Amino acid sequence: LFPEHLTEFYKRLNPIVDKIIERLKELRAHHESAPPAEVKENQIAVYLAETSKDLADNEREQIRSELAQSGCRVLPDQPLPRDASQLRIAINKHLEQAKLSIHLIGESYGDVLDGEDLSIPHLQFDLAAKMREQKKLAQVVWLPDELSPKGKFQQDFLAELKNAAPDFLQSKLKDLKAVIREKLKPALPTGWEDAKEHQIKVCLYYHELDKEPVKPIYSHLLIQRSFKVKLPLKDAQSFSGHQQL
């Protein structure tokens, strides 16, 4: 998860990086004996709850993209059904696969489907909370620093969250990213394993002035993806120097 001061840069870069990673995954599948399905089964699954419109396109998309780039499988991987009879089934199916559920709470209560008493954000929280109580997953709730809830339903929901959610944050997005890193830390790959015989090789070109923005990309490819990364401008750099990136 990246520093907040690079947010705008990564907002533009993330879609490109996602496509590069997908292509590199395809290349790896041709070199490794294990089928792609086995790789997916070993991924950490994270449930990133659907949220209200004020957070969906920016904050939620940032978290989704950065989780995916860190090697996590982000659920739901398609829009939740808008049929109340199918909604709970779909949410529970995704939650059962997840190690962590993340709930970004916006200013509005969210959509309430016909035949359902709770909004979609509220229902996702309740179902995840039940699994958290059964110790099946961890749960994190985040609100923007200066959130002004609209309407009594959302005000009541926020009051419930403050009392019921053990990991409740009302802070900057970077604080949520730090908590997510900590929650996933024990399960994330450590990196720096011995190079594999058929390891994918990536040559990363960049301008010297772009050294700082390139660091997270380099670290992700090298540590999270275990690719062999060559930096043409830094051929003589030592291993300890690479670790500092």
PDB file of C-alpha atoms in Angstrom:
ATOM      1  CA  LEU A   1       0.000   0.000   0.000  1.00  0.00           C
ATOM      2  CA  PHE A   2       1.503   3.260  -1.158  1.00  0.00           C
ATOM      3  CA  PRO A   3       2.246   6.646   0.534  1.00  0.00           C
ATOM      4  CA  GLU A   4      -0.558   9.166   0.366  1.00  0.00           C
ATOM      5  CA  HIS A   5       1.516  11.876  -1.322  1.00  0.00           C
ATOM      6  CA  LEU A   6       1.754   9.633  -4.412  1.00  0.00           C
ATOM      7  CA  THR A   7      -1.994   9.035  -4.551  1.00  0.00           C
ATOM      8  CA  GLU A   8      -2.674  10.944  -7.794  1.00  0.00           C
ATOM      9  CA  PHE A   9       0.324   9.384  -9.510  1.00  0.00           C
ATOM     10  CA  TYR A  10      -0.760   5.854  -8.620  1.00  0.00           C
ATOM     11  CA  LYS A  11      -4.385   6.556  -9.436  1.00  0.00           C
ATOM     12  CA  ARG A  12      -3.239   7.033 -13.038  1.00  0.00           C
ATOM     13  CA  LEU A  13      -0.587   4.320 -12.923  1.00  0.00           C
ATOM     14  CA  ASN A  14      -2.605   1.552 -11.226  1.00  0.00           C
ATOM     15  CA  PRO A  15      -4.648   0.443 -14.292  1.00  0.00           C
ATOM     16  CA  ILE A  16      -1.435   0.129 -16.319  1.00  0.00           C
ATOM     17  CA  VAL A  17       0.323  -1.823 -13.581  1.00  0.00           C
ATOM     18  CA  ASP A  18      -2.679  -4.154 -13.231  1.00  0.00           C
ATOM     19  CA  LYS A  19      -2.459  -5.029 -16.929  1.00  0.00           C
ATOM     20  CA  ILE A  20       1.308  -5.571 -16.728  1.00  0.00           C
ATOM     21  CA  ILE A  21       0.885  -7.913 -13.749  1.00  0.00           C
ATOM     22  CA  GLU A  22      -1.809  -9.930 -15.510  1.00  0.00           C
ATOM     23  CA  ARG A  23       0.479 -10.341 -18.520  1.00  0.00           C
ATOM     24  CA  LEU A  24       3.399 -11.389 -16.316  1.00  0.00           C
ATOM     25  CA  LYS A  25       1.153 -13.958 -14.615  1.00  0.00           C
ATOM     26  CA  GLU A  26       0.371 -15.425 -18.027  1.00  0.00           C
ATOM     27  CA  LEU A  27       4.084 -15.616 -18.846  1.00  0.00           C
ATOM     28  CA  ARG A  28       4.841 -17.296 -15.532  1.00  0.00           C
ATOM     29  CA  ALA A  29       2.180 -19.932 -16.162  1.00  0.00           C
ATOM     30  CA  HIS A  30       4.087 -21.046 -19.254  1.00  0.00           C
ATOM     31  CA  HIS A  31       7.319 -21.463 -17.304  1.00  0.00           C
ATOM     32  CA  GLU A  32       6.162 -23.113 -14.080  1.00  0.00           C
ATOM     33  CA  SER A  33       4.935 -26.668 -13.746  1.00  0.00           C
ATOM     34  CA  ALA A  34       2.102 -25.772 -11.381  1.00  0.00           C
ATOM     35  CA  PRO A  35      -1.145 -24.865 -13.167  1.00  0.00           C
ATOM     36  CA  PRO A  36      -2.573 -21.326 -12.716  1.00  0.00           C
ATOM     37  CA  ALA A  37      -5.444 -22.719 -10.589  1.00  0.00           C
ATOM     38  CA  GLU A  38      -3.016 -23.786  -7.866  1.00  0.00           C
ATOM     39  CA  VAL A  39      -1.506 -20.308  -7.747  1.00  0.00           C
ATOM     40  CA  LYS A  40      -4.967 -18.803  -7.289  1.00  0.00           C
ATOM     41  CA  GLU A  41      -5.815 -21.220  -4.502  1.00  0.00           C
ATOM     42  CA  ASN A  42      -2.780 -19.982  -2.571  1.00  0.00           C
ATOM     43  CA  GLN A  43      -3.743 -16.325  -2.853  1.00  0.00           C
ATOM     44  CA  ILE A  44      -4.867 -14.405   0.195  1.00  0.00           C
ATOM     45  CA  ALA A  45      -8.524 -13.465  -0.271  1.00  0.00           C
ATOM     46  CA  VAL A  46      -9.707 -10.098   1.030  1.00  0.00           C
ATOM     47  CA  TYR A  47     -13.346  -9.002   1.088  1.00  0.00           C
ATOM     48  CA  LEU A  48     -13.491  -5.319   0.146  1.00  0.00           C
ATOM     49  CA  ALA A  49     -17.087  -4.349   0.798  1.00  0.00           C
ATOM     50  CA  GLU A  50     -19.073  -2.385  -1.746  1.00  0.00           C
ATOM     51  CA  THR A  51     -19.516   1.157  -0.482  1.00  0.00           C
ATOM     52  CA  SER A  52     -21.446   4.360  -1.184  1.00  0.00           C
ATOM     53  CA  LYS A  53     -20.821   6.431  -4.302  1.00  0.00           C
ATOM     54  CA  ASP A  54     -18.741   9.086  -2.535  1.00  0.00           C
ATOM     55  CA  LEU A  55     -15.998   6.515  -1.799  1.00  0.00           C
ATOM     56  CA  ALA A  56     -16.422   3.961  -4.594  1.00  0.00           C
ATOM     57  CA  ASP A  57     -14.393   5.544  -7.392  1.00  0.00           C
ATOM     58  CA  ASN A  58     -11.477   6.936  -5.404  1.00  0.00           C
ATOM     59  CA  GLU A  59     -10.794   5.477  -1.953  1.00  0.00           C
ATOM     60  CA  ARG A  60     -12.207   2.002  -2.595  1.00  0.00           C
ATOM     61  CA  GLU A  61     -10.543   1.771  -6.006  1.00  0.00           C
ATOM     62  CA  GLN A  62      -7.184   2.722  -4.489  1.00  0.00           C
ATOM     63  CA  ILE A  63      -7.439  -0.036  -1.893  1.00  0.00           C
ATOM     64  CA  ARG A  64      -8.698  -2.580  -4.440  1.00  0.00           C
ATOM     65  CA  SER A  65      -5.897  -1.892  -6.893  1.00  0.00           C
ATOM     66  CA  GLU A  66      -3.142  -1.892  -4.288  1.00  0.00           C
ATOM     67  CA  LEU A  67      -4.389  -5.137  -2.739  1.00  0.00           C
ATOM     68  CA  ALA A  68      -4.425  -6.756  -6.175  1.00  0.00           C
ATOM     69  CA  GLN A  69      -0.921  -5.509  -6.902  1.00  0.00           C
ATOM     70  CA  SER A  70       0.213  -6.990  -3.577  1.00  0.00           C
ATOM     71  CA  GLY A  71      -0.929 -10.425  -4.724  1.00  0.00           C
ATOM     72  CA  CYS A  72      -4.275 -10.582  -2.937  1.00  0.00           C
ATOM     73  CA  ARG A  73      -7.497 -11.849  -4.445  1.00  0.00           C
ATOM     74  CA  VAL A  74     -10.047  -9.080  -3.953  1.00  0.00           C
ATOM     75  CA  LEU A  75     -13.687 -10.084  -3.408  1.00  0.00           C
ATOM     76  CA  PRO A  76     -16.355  -9.564  -4.573  1.00  0.00           C
ATOM     77  CA  ASP A  77     -14.721  -9.909  -7.986  1.00  0.00           C
ATOM     78  CA  GLN A  78     -17.956  -8.896  -9.713  1.00  0.00           C
ATOM     79  CA  PRO A  79     -20.875  -6.622  -8.691  1.00  0.00           C
ATOM     80  CA  LEU A  80     -23.124  -8.012  -5.957  1.00  0.00           C
ATOM     81  CA  PRO A  81     -26.591  -9.139  -7.112  1.00  0.00           C
ATOM     82  CA  ARG A  82     -29.377  -6.578  -6.815  1.00  0.00           C
ATOM     83  CA  ASP A  83     -31.886  -9.295  -5.924  1.00  0.00           C
ATOM     84  CA  ALA A  84     -32.464  -9.438  -2.160  1.00  0.00           C
ATOM     85  CA  SER A  85     -32.960 -13.218  -2.241  1.00  0.00           C
ATOM     86  CA  GLN A  86     -29.501 -13.691  -3.754  1.00  0.00           C
ATOM     87  CA  LEU A  87     -27.609 -10.884  -2.010  1.00  0.00           C
ATOM     88  CA  ARG A  88     -26.958 -12.566   1.353  1.00  0.00           C
ATOM     89  CA  ILE A  89     -25.962 -15.808  -0.347  1.00  0.00           C
ATOM     90  CA  ALA A  90     -23.420 -14.012  -2.552  1.00  0.00           C
ATOM     91  CA  ILE A  91     -21.920 -11.992   0.321  1.00  0.00           C
ATOM     92  CA  ASN A  92     -21.549 -15.050   2.557  1.00  0.00           C
ATOM     93  CA  LYS A  93     -19.985 -17.061  -0.262  1.00  0.00           C
ATOM     94  CA  HIS A  94     -17.287 -14.420  -0.690  1.00  0.00           C
ATOM     95  CA  LEU A  95     -16.751 -13.900   3.042  1.00  0.00           C
ATOM     96  CA  GLU A  96     -16.189 -17.618   3.588  1.00  0.00           C
ATOM     97  CA  GLN A  97     -13.113 -17.377   1.358  1.00  0.00           C
ATOM     98  CA  ALA A  98     -11.659 -14.249   2.965  1.00  0.00           C
ATOM     99  CA  LYS A  99      -9.011 -13.746   5.604  1.00  0.00           C
ATOM    100  CA  LEU A 100      -9.972 -10.089   6.090  1.00  0.00           C
ATOM    101  CA  SER A 101     -13.011  -7.922   5.382  1.00  0.00           C
ATOM    102  CA  ILE A 102     -12.609  -4.176   4.844  1.00  0.00           C
ATOM    103  CA  HIS A 103     -15.535  -1.760   5.078  1.00  0.00           C
ATOM    104  CA  LEU A 104     -15.254   1.828   3.820  1.00  0.00           C
ATOM    105  CA  ILE A 105     -18.190   3.815   5.187  1.00  0.00           C
ATOM    106  CA  GLY A 106     -19.327   6.919   3.326  1.00  0.00           C
ATOM    107  CA  GLU A 107     -21.725   9.757   3.979  1.00  0.00           C
ATOM    108  CA  SER A 108     -24.886   8.019   2.767  1.00  0.00           C
ATOM    109  CA  TYR A 109     -26.578   4.864   4.053  1.00  0.00           C
ATOM    110  CA  GLY A 110     -26.521   3.149   0.667  1.00  0.00           C
ATOM    111  CA  ASP A 111     -29.036   1.225  -1.415  1.00  0.00           C
ATOM    112  CA  VAL A 112     -31.725  -0.868   0.293  1.00  0.00           C
ATOM    113  CA  LEU A 113     -33.081  -3.597  -1.959  1.00  0.00           C
ATOM    114  CA  ASP A 114     -36.759  -4.540  -2.093  1.00  0.00           C
ATOM    115  CA  GLY A 115     -37.365  -7.239   0.502  1.00  0.00           C
ATOM    116  CA  GLU A 116     -34.304  -6.250   2.579  1.00  0.00           C
ATOM    117  CA  ASP A 117     -34.273  -4.111   5.748  1.00  0.00           C
ATOM    118  CA  LEU A 118     -30.605  -3.110   5.658  1.00  0.00           C
ATOM    119  CA  SER A 119     -28.571  -1.223   3.074  1.00  0.00           C
ATOM    120  CA  ILE A 120     -25.907  -3.138   1.155  1.00  0.00           C
ATOM    121  CA  PRO A 121     -23.000  -1.615   3.179  1.00  0.00           C
ATOM    122  CA  HIS A 122     -24.855  -2.337   6.444  1.00  0.00           C
ATOM    123  CA  LEU A 123     -25.672  -5.918   5.462  1.00  0.00           C
ATOM    124  CA  GLN A 124     -22.079  -6.619   4.421  1.00  0.00           C
ATOM    125  CA  PHE A 125     -20.847  -5.376   7.793  1.00  0.00           C
ATOM    126  CA  ASP A 126     -23.361  -7.475   9.749  1.00  0.00           C
ATOM    127  CA  LEU A 127     -22.594 -10.697   7.877  1.00  0.00           C
ATOM    128  CA  ALA A 128     -18.837 -10.145   8.182  1.00  0.00           C
ATOM    129  CA  ALA A 129     -19.214  -9.348  11.898  1.00  0.00           C
ATOM    130  CA  LYS A 130     -20.874 -12.723  12.467  1.00  0.00           C
ATOM    131  CA  MET A 131     -17.918 -14.462  10.851  1.00  0.00           C
ATOM    132  CA  ARG A 132     -15.512 -12.305  12.845  1.00  0.00           C
ATOM    133  CA  GLU A 133     -17.229 -13.382  16.056  1.00  0.00           C
ATOM    134  CA  GLN A 134     -16.715 -16.997  14.953  1.00  0.00           C
ATOM    135  CA  LYS A 135     -13.022 -16.144  14.400  1.00  0.00           C
ATOM    136  CA  LYS A 136     -13.272 -16.971  10.701  1.00  0.00           C
ATOM    137  CA  LEU A 137     -11.862 -13.625   9.574  1.00  0.00           C
ATOM    138  CA  ALA A 138     -10.626 -10.227  10.740  1.00  0.00           C
ATOM    139  CA  GLN A 139     -12.661  -7.095  10.102  1.00  0.00           C
ATOM    140  CA  VAL A 140     -11.656  -3.452   9.638  1.00  0.00           C
ATOM    141  CA  VAL A 141     -14.023  -0.464   9.387  1.00  0.00           C
ATOM    142  CA  TRP A 142     -12.830   2.896   8.058  1.00  0.00           C
ATOM    143  CA  LEU A 143     -14.441   6.329   7.812  1.00  0.00           C
ATOM    144  CA  PRO A 144     -12.949   9.521   6.299  1.00  0.00           C
ATOM    145  CA  ASP A 145     -11.617  12.058   8.779  1.00  0.00           C
ATOM    146  CA  GLU A 146     -14.394  14.631   8.449  1.00  0.00           C
ATOM    147  CA  LEU A 147     -17.341  12.457   7.508  1.00  0.00           C
ATOM    148  CA  SER A 148     -20.768  14.125   7.747  1.00  0.00           C
ATOM    149  CA  PRO A 149     -23.398  11.355   7.684  1.00  0.00           C
ATOM    150  CA  LYS A 150     -26.570  12.111   5.720  1.00  0.00           C
ATOM    151  CA  GLY A 151     -29.838  11.075   7.335  1.00  0.00           C
ATOM    152  CA  LYS A 152     -30.847   9.284  10.514  1.00  0.00           C
ATOM    153  CA  PHE A 153     -30.263   5.776   9.114  1.00  0.00           C
ATOM    154  CA  GLN A 154     -26.604   6.517   8.457  1.00  0.00           C
ATOM    155  CA  GLN A 155     -26.186   8.267  11.813  1.00  0.00           C
ATOM    156  CA  ASP A 156     -27.591   5.217  13.603  1.00  0.00           C
ATOM    157  CA  PHE A 157     -25.401   2.895  11.536  1.00  0.00           C
ATOM    158  CA  LEU A 158     -22.274   4.859  12.490  1.00  0.00           C
ATOM    159  CA  ALA A 159     -23.233   4.684  16.161  1.00  0.00           C
ATOM    160  CA  GLU A 160     -23.594   0.909  15.817  1.00  0.00           C
ATOM    161  CA  LEU A 161     -20.201   0.631  14.128  1.00  0.00           C
ATOM    162  CA  LYS A 162     -18.415   2.564  16.861  1.00  0.00           C
ATOM    163  CA  ASN A 163     -19.793   0.191  19.470  1.00  0.00           C
ATOM    164  CA  ALA A 164     -19.557  -3.083  17.552  1.00  0.00           C
ATOM    165  CA  ALA A 165     -16.412  -2.891  15.405  1.00  0.00           C
ATOM    166  CA  PRO A 166     -13.179  -3.724  17.268  1.00  0.00           C
ATOM    167  CA  ASP A 167     -11.044  -2.205  14.495  1.00  0.00           C
ATOM    168  CA  PHE A 168     -12.807   1.106  13.850  1.00  0.00           C
ATOM    169  CA  LEU A 169     -10.851   3.911  12.185  1.00  0.00           C
ATOM    170  CA  GLN A 170     -11.908   7.454  11.438  1.00  0.00           C
ATOM    171  CA  SER A 171      -8.730   8.798   9.912  1.00  0.00           C
ATOM    172  CA  LYS A 172      -6.755   9.398   6.741  1.00  0.00           C
ATOM    173  CA  LEU A 173      -6.640   6.689   4.100  1.00  0.00           C
ATOM    174  CA  LYS A 174      -2.943   6.076   4.758  1.00  0.00           C
ATOM    175  CA  ASP A 175      -3.835   4.912   8.284  1.00  0.00           C
ATOM    176  CA  LEU A 176      -6.221   2.326   6.855  1.00  0.00           C
ATOM    177  CA  LYS A 177      -3.477   1.117   4.523  1.00  0.00           C
ATOM    178  CA  ALA A 178      -1.122   0.677   7.481  1.00  0.00           C
ATOM    179  CA  VAL A 179      -3.723  -1.407   9.352  1.00  0.00           C
ATOM    180  CA  ILE A 180      -4.348  -3.574   6.284  1.00  0.00           C
ATOM    181  CA  ARG A 181      -0.611  -4.219   5.932  1.00  0.00           C
ATOM    182  CA  GLU A 182      -0.461  -5.276   9.564  1.00  0.00           C
ATOM    183  CA  LYS A 183      -3.501  -7.554   9.297  1.00  0.00           C
ATOM    184  CA  LEU A 184      -2.110  -9.313   6.238  1.00  0.00           C
ATOM    185  CA  LYS A 185       1.523  -9.306   7.281  1.00  0.00           C
ATOM    186  CA  PRO A 186       1.714 -12.866   8.722  1.00  0.00           C
ATOM    187  CA  ALA A 187       0.252 -14.364   5.554  1.00  0.00           C
ATOM    188  CA  LEU A 188       2.035 -12.317   2.904  1.00  0.00           C
ATOM    189  CA  PRO A 189       5.083 -13.869   1.219  1.00  0.00           C
ATOM    190  CA  THR A 190       8.401 -12.764   2.735  1.00  0.00           C
ATOM    191  CA  GLY A 191      10.211 -12.553  -0.595  1.00  0.00           C
ATOM    192  CA  TRP A 192      13.969 -12.811  -1.190  1.00  0.00           C
ATOM    193  CA  GLU A 193      13.676 -16.541  -1.900  1.00  0.00           C
ATOM    194  CA  ASP A 194      16.337 -18.218  -4.050  1.00  0.00           C
ATOM    195  CA  ALA A 195      15.873 -17.543  -7.730  1.00  0.00           C
ATOM    196  CA  LYS A 196      13.963 -20.224  -9.634  1.00  0.00           C
ATOM    197  CA  GLU A 197      15.446 -21.867 -12.691  1.00  0.00           C
ATOM    198  CA  HIS A 198      12.731 -20.539 -15.012  1.00  0.00           C
ATOM    199  CA  GLN A 199      12.143 -17.247 -13.214  1.00  0.00           C
ATOM    200  CA  ILE A 200      10.487 -14.498 -15.277  1.00  0.00           C
ATOM    201  CA  LYS A 201      12.944 -11.711 -16.126  1.00  0.00           C
ATOM    202  CA  VAL A 202      11.778  -8.090 -16.202  1.00  0.00           C
ATOM    203  CA  CYS A 203      13.842  -5.131 -17.371  1.00  0.00           C
ATOM    204  CA  LEU A 204      12.541  -1.962 -15.680  1.00  0.00           C
ATOM    205  CA  TYR A 205      13.471   1.239 -17.517  1.00  0.00           C
ATOM    206  CA  TYR A 206      12.892   4.632 -15.910  1.00  0.00           C
ATOM    207  CA  HIS A 207      14.211   8.178 -15.880  1.00  0.00           C
ATOM    208  CA  GLU A 208      16.584   9.072 -13.048  1.00  0.00           C
ATOM    209  CA  LEU A 209      14.138  11.748 -11.857  1.00  0.00           C
ATOM    210  CA  ASP A 210      11.484   9.038 -11.406  1.00  0.00           C
ATOM    211  CA  LYS A 211      13.517   6.935  -8.973  1.00  0.00           C
ATOM    212  CA  GLU A 212      11.195   7.477  -5.996  1.00  0.00           C
ATOM    213  CA  PRO A 213       7.911   6.559  -7.792  1.00  0.00           C
ATOM    214  CA  VAL A 214       9.603   3.478  -9.297  1.00  0.00           C
ATOM    215  CA  LYS A 215      10.607   2.026  -5.917  1.00  0.00           C
ATOM    216  CA  PRO A 216       7.207   0.484  -5.013  1.00  0.00           C
ATOM    217  CA  ILE A 217       6.912  -1.036  -8.493  1.00  0.00           C
ATOM    218  CA  TYR A 218      10.401  -2.534  -8.248  1.00  0.00           C
ATOM    219  CA  SER A 219       9.748  -3.900  -4.743  1.00  0.00           C
ATOM    220  CA  HIS A 220       6.405  -5.377  -5.768  1.00  0.00           C
ATOM    221  CA  LEU A 221       7.809  -7.178  -8.811  1.00  0.00           C
ATOM    222  CA  LEU A 222      10.850  -8.459  -6.934  1.00  0.00           C
ATOM    223  CA  ILE A 223       9.360  -9.368  -3.551  1.00  0.00           C
ATOM    224  CA  GLN A 224       5.669 -10.054  -4.076  1.00  0.00           C
ATOM    225  CA  ARG A 225       5.932 -11.570  -7.575  1.00  0.00           C
ATOM    226  CA  SER A 226       9.416 -13.100  -7.254  1.00  0.00           C
ATOM    227  CA  PHE A 227      10.416 -11.886 -10.698  1.00  0.00           C
ATOM    228  CA  LYS A 228      14.052 -11.288 -11.521  1.00  0.00           C
ATOM    229  CA  VAL A 229      14.152  -7.522 -12.063  1.00  0.00           C
ATOM    230  CA  LYS A 230      16.988  -5.772 -13.882  1.00  0.00           C
ATOM    231  CA  LEU A 231      17.456  -2.025 -13.485  1.00  0.00           C
ATOM    232  CA  PRO A 232      19.576  -0.861 -16.445  1.00  0.00           C
ATOM    233  CA  LEU A 233      20.575   2.324 -14.622  1.00  0.00           C
ATOM    234  CA  LYS A 234      21.595   0.385 -11.503  1.00  0.00           C
ATOM    235  CA  ASP A 235      23.403  -2.694 -12.823  1.00  0.00           C
ATOM    236  CA  ALA A 236      26.205  -2.322 -10.286  1.00  0.00           C
ATOM    237  CA  GLN A 237      23.885  -1.903  -7.301  1.00  0.00           C
ATOM    238  CA  SER A 238      24.427  -4.378  -4.458  1.00  0.00           C
ATOM    239  CA  PHE A 239      21.815  -6.718  -2.988  1.00  0.00           C
ATOM    240  CA  SER A 240      21.718  -4.665   0.215  1.00  0.00           C
ATOM    241  CA  GLY A 241      21.019  -1.598  -1.890  1.00  0.00           C
ATOM    242  CA  HIS A 242      18.092  -3.401  -3.526  1.00  0.00           C
ATOM    243  CA  GLN A 243      16.665  -4.221  -0.113  1.00  0.00           C
ATOM    244  CA  GLN A 244      16.553  -0.528   0.738  1.00  0.00           C
ATOM    245  CA  LEU A 245      14.189   0.033  -2.165  1.00  0.00           C
TER     246      LEU A 245
END
